[in-house]
Tab-separated table of C-alpha atoms in Angstrom:
chain	number	residue	atom	x	y	z
A	45	MET	CA	19.721	-11.801	-3.966
A	46	SER	CA	18.071	-10.159	-6.535
A	47	PHE	CA	16.225	-6.736	-6.960
A	48	ILE	CA	13.130	-6.323	-9.719
A	49	GLY	CA	14.393	-4.491	-12.231
A	50	ILE	CA	11.766	-2.210	-13.824
A	51	ASP	CA	12.099	0.226	-16.928
A	52	ILE	CA	8.501	2.881	-17.323
A	53	GLY	CA	8.779	4.515	-20.739
A	54	THR	CA	6.440	6.219	-23.011
A	55	SER	CA	6.077	3.147	-25.341
A	56	PHE	CA	6.478	0.179	-23.193
A	57	ILE	CA	6.896	-0.324	-19.145
A	58	LYS	CA	9.144	-3.312	-18.755
A	59	ALA	CA	10.715	-5.249	-15.531
A	60	ALA	CA	12.710	-8.773	-14.666
A	61	VAL	CA	14.237	-9.912	-11.818
A	62	LEU	CA	18.030	-9.042	-11.544
A	63	ASP	CA	20.529	-12.085	-10.113
A	64	ALA	CA	23.384	-10.542	-8.048
A	65	ASP	CA	24.879	-13.244	-7.293
A	66	ALA	CA	24.126	-14.752	-10.797
A	67	LEU	CA	24.737	-11.109	-12.254
A	68	SER	CA	22.091	-12.259	-15.473
A	69	ILE	CA	18.386	-10.953	-16.346
A	70	LYS	CA	15.773	-13.990	-15.633
A	71	HIS	CA	11.919	-13.548	-16.239
A	72	ILE	CA	11.866	-10.260	-18.595
A	73	ARG	CA	9.241	-9.114	-19.668
A	74	ARG	CA	6.875	-6.243	-21.960
A	75	ILE	CA	3.636	-4.903	-21.111
A	76	ALA	CA	2.776	-1.401	-23.958
A	77	PHE	CA	1.874	1.302	-21.785
A	78	PRO	CA	-1.217	3.135	-21.073
A	79	ASP	CA	-2.856	4.906	-23.937
A	80	PRO	CA	-3.182	8.539	-24.373
A	81	LEU	CA	-6.079	9.810	-22.977
A	82	PRO	CA	-8.601	10.308	-26.377
A	83	ASP	CA	-10.063	13.946	-27.130
A	84	LEU	CA	-7.385	15.756	-26.184
A	85	PRO	CA	-6.620	19.135	-28.038
A	86	PRO	CA	-3.555	19.122	-30.516
A	87	LEU	CA	0.059	19.665	-29.240
A	88	TYR	CA	-1.720	18.330	-25.698
A	89	LYS	CA	-0.254	14.544	-24.759
A	90	GLU	CA	-1.987	13.144	-21.050
A	91	TYR	CA	-2.484	9.265	-18.980
A	92	ASP	CA	-4.102	8.043	-16.501
A	93	PRO	CA	-1.479	8.097	-13.555
A	94	ASN	CA	-3.197	5.038	-12.009
A	95	ALA	CA	-2.684	3.368	-15.211
A	96	VAL	CA	0.791	3.766	-15.219
A	97	LEU	CA	0.873	2.591	-11.919
A	98	SER	CA	-1.873	-0.458	-11.885
A	99	ALA	CA	-0.016	-1.640	-15.228
A	100	VAL	CA	3.552	-1.205	-12.620
A	101	GLN	CA	1.817	-3.218	-9.961
A	102	HIS	CA	1.343	-6.320	-12.079
A	103	LEU	CA	4.568	-6.389	-13.488
A	104	LEU	CA	6.060	-6.397	-10.089
A	105	ASP	CA	2.898	-8.778	-8.663
A	106	ASP	CA	4.036	-11.402	-11.423
A	107	LEU	CA	8.009	-10.717	-10.161
A	108	LEU	CA	7.713	-11.106	-6.834
A	109	ALA	CA	5.488	-14.500	-7.334
A	110	ARG	CA	9.164	-15.132	-8.950
A	111	ALA	CA	12.247	-13.695	-6.833
A	112	ALA	CA	11.459	-15.345	-3.406
A	113	ASP	CA	14.585	-13.374	-1.979
A	114	CYS	CA	14.003	-9.990	-3.931
A	115	GLU	CA	15.960	-7.920	-1.755
A	116	GLY	CA	14.410	-4.180	-3.827
A	117	ILE	CA	13.251	-2.520	-6.786
A	118	VAL	CA	15.096	-0.324	-8.803
A	119	MET	CA	13.597	1.601	-10.855
A	120	CYS	CA	14.520	3.714	-14.830
A	121	SER	CA	12.818	5.986	-16.190
A	122	GLN	CA	11.585	8.544	-19.257
A	123	MET	CA	13.099	11.664	-17.269
A	124	HIS	CA	10.348	14.656	-18.611
A	125	GLY	CA	6.833	12.718	-16.913
A	126	LEU	CA	4.567	15.639	-14.705
A	127	ILE	CA	2.205	14.407	-12.166
A	128	PHE	CA	0.566	16.535	-9.269
A	129	ALA	CA	-0.350	14.319	-6.374
A	130	THR	CA	-1.057	15.095	-2.569
A	131	GLU	CA	0.412	13.918	0.302
A	132	ARG	CA	-0.697	10.877	0.369
A	133	GLY	CA	0.462	9.904	-3.409
A	134	GLU	CA	-3.134	10.095	-5.126
A	135	PRO	CA	-2.359	11.489	-8.699
A	136	CYS	CA	-4.448	15.712	-8.483
A	137	SER	CA	-4.030	15.578	-11.637
A	138	ASN	CA	-3.319	13.724	-15.096
A	139	LEU	CA	0.771	12.808	-15.858
A	140	THR	CA	2.254	14.485	-18.702
A	141	THR	CA	4.534	14.079	-20.688
A	142	TRP	CA	7.928	15.010	-23.293
A	143	GLN	CA	5.637	14.410	-25.499
A	144	ASP	CA	3.580	17.069	-24.245
A	145	GLN	CA	4.141	20.572	-26.365
A	146	ARG	CA	1.507	22.711	-25.636
A	147	VAL	CA	3.648	25.535	-24.368
A	148	LEU	CA	4.211	26.239	-28.035
A	149	GLN	CA	0.701	27.990	-28.548
A	150	PRO	CA	0.289	30.787	-28.549
A	151	HIS	CA	0.538	33.489	-25.593
A	152	PRO	CA	-2.151	35.954	-25.253
A	153	SER	CA	0.474	38.763	-24.383
A	154	GLY	CA	1.319	38.282	-28.121
A	155	LYS	CA	4.857	38.208	-27.247
A	156	GLY	CA	5.131	35.075	-28.753
A	157	THR	CA	4.609	30.869	-27.397
A	158	TYR	CA	3.991	30.419	-24.110
A	159	PHE	CA	8.147	28.843	-23.802
A	160	ASP	CA	8.702	31.921	-24.978
A	161	VAL	CA	7.218	33.949	-22.902
A	162	MET	CA	8.917	31.462	-20.364
A	163	ARG	CA	12.382	31.275	-21.955
A	164	GLN	CA	12.438	35.301	-21.960
A	165	ARG	CA	11.573	35.182	-17.728
A	166	PHE	CA	14.799	34.469	-17.077
A	167	SER	CA	17.975	35.719	-17.315
A	168	PRO	CA	20.925	34.333	-19.013
A	169	ASP	CA	22.153	33.598	-15.486
A	170	MET	CA	19.837	31.245	-14.360
A	171	LEU	CA	19.207	29.781	-18.174
A	172	ARG	CA	22.940	29.158	-17.511
A	173	GLN	CA	22.022	27.464	-13.222
A	174	MET	CA	19.641	25.176	-14.703
A	175	GLY	CA	21.949	23.950	-17.684
A	176	ASN	CA	21.180	26.410	-20.194
A	177	GLU	CA	19.145	23.341	-22.325
A	178	LEU	CA	14.811	24.509	-21.640
A	179	HIS	CA	12.450	22.637	-24.408
A	180	PRO	CA	9.376	22.532	-24.828
A	181	GLY	CA	8.687	19.098	-23.010
A	182	GLN	CA	9.946	19.538	-20.493
A	183	PRO	CA	7.958	19.703	-16.962
A	184	LEU	CA	8.942	23.555	-16.106
A	185	GLY	CA	6.953	24.600	-19.350
A	186	VAL	CA	3.849	22.435	-18.028
A	187	PHE	CA	4.303	24.293	-15.305
A	188	PHE	CA	4.362	27.344	-16.913
A	189	TRP	CA	1.503	27.184	-18.906
A	190	LEU	CA	-0.737	25.741	-16.564
A	191	ALA	CA	0.576	28.911	-14.180
A	192	GLU	CA	-0.291	31.247	-16.457
A	193	LYS	CA	-3.669	29.846	-17.447
A	194	GLY	CA	-4.600	29.723	-13.445
A	195	GLU	CA	-5.110	26.130	-13.310
A	196	LEU	CA	-2.431	24.701	-11.254
A	197	PRO	CA	-3.463	22.250	-8.349
A	198	GLY	CA	-4.358	23.467	-5.446
A	199	ALA	CA	-1.598	24.995	-3.010
A	200	ASN	CA	-1.603	20.823	-1.219
A	201	SER	CA	-0.210	18.694	-4.207
A	202	ILE	CA	3.205	18.025	-4.870
A	203	PRO	CA	4.487	17.946	-8.678
A	204	THR	CA	6.559	14.871	-9.018
A	205	SER	CA	8.153	12.652	-10.994
A	206	LEU	CA	6.541	9.016	-12.952
A	207	PRO	CA	8.808	7.112	-11.690
A	208	ASP	CA	8.449	8.620	-8.236
A	209	PHE	CA	4.887	9.031	-7.830
A	210	VAL	CA	4.957	5.223	-8.920
A	211	LEU	CA	7.781	4.540	-6.140
A	212	ALA	CA	5.809	6.725	-3.451
A	213	ASN	CA	2.372	4.453	-4.111
A	214	LEU	CA	4.296	1.606	-4.285
A	215	CYS	CA	6.108	2.350	-0.991
A	216	GLY	CA	3.206	4.327	0.415
A	217	VAL	CA	5.524	7.305	1.517
A	218	MET	CA	5.215	11.301	0.256
A	219	PRO	CA	5.905	11.905	-3.459
A	220	CYS	CA	8.867	13.445	-3.904
A	221	THR	CA	11.745	14.140	-6.745
A	222	GLU	CA	14.658	12.369	-6.821
A	223	LEU	CA	17.600	15.252	-7.282
A	224	THR	CA	18.519	13.257	-11.223
A	225	HIS	CA	14.883	13.702	-12.270
A	226	ALA	CA	15.152	17.480	-10.591
A	227	MET	CA	17.638	17.829	-12.740
A	228	SER	CA	15.693	16.895	-16.641
A	229	HIS	CA	12.589	19.266	-15.086
A	230	GLY	CA	13.947	21.840	-16.328
A	231	GLY	CA	13.850	24.447	-13.052
A	232	LEU	CA	16.331	22.889	-10.713
A	233	ASN	CA	19.508	25.477	-9.729
A	234	LEU	CA	22.530	23.408	-10.638
A	235	GLU	CA	24.796	25.305	-8.630
A	236	THR	CA	22.533	25.192	-4.951
A	237	LEU	CA	19.823	21.854	-6.064
A	238	ASP	CA	17.211	24.083	-4.980
A	239	TRP	CA	14.348	24.920	-7.487
A	240	HIS	CA	13.806	28.400	-9.402
C-alpha cells in the first residue's frame, strides 16, 4: 500500500511515493514554487493559484505512474496562504502568503497601520481566544485589509487555505478550510472552534 505525499512550501513543492508497507519514501520530486506576480506594490506578495495547482498536478501525474497501488494523497503546506474561491474551486483572487505585509501600510484613520487598527478591534479576551498570536502575515490581516478597502471578493466566494484550495480542485469538491489551517489564519476562536 502506498500514498503520495505532497508538501507545498513557498520555496519548493515537494512530492514522493510513501510506501506504507516498507516504511520507505520513494521517487522524491521537487520543483520550484511559482514566481510571485510581478509589478505589485511594496509589501505585497501574491501568486497565481492556478500556477500552484498546475505544479502540484504535474508532480501528482508523475508519481501516480510510479505508484500503481496508491491509496490516497497526504498533504502538508505552509499555513498562512489565503485564496478566495467559488463553490466549484475556481479562484476569485490571487494567493497571498505569509510573505504579504500590506497590513503594515498606514491606515487612513491615522491610528497606525492596518494591522494596528485590526488588533485594536479585538478585546483582550478575543485575542486570548484566538491564541494571542496575531501577526502581519496571517490571512486575517489580508482579509481585514480587503474589507477596509472595500475589495473583498463577492459574497459567494469562499476564503480558503492553499492546500485546501488544491485538494478541492483535485477532488472536485467545494473548498473549505481544514481546522489546523483555520487556527493559523488568525480569526478562529480556539474555545468554540468557530470564527470570530
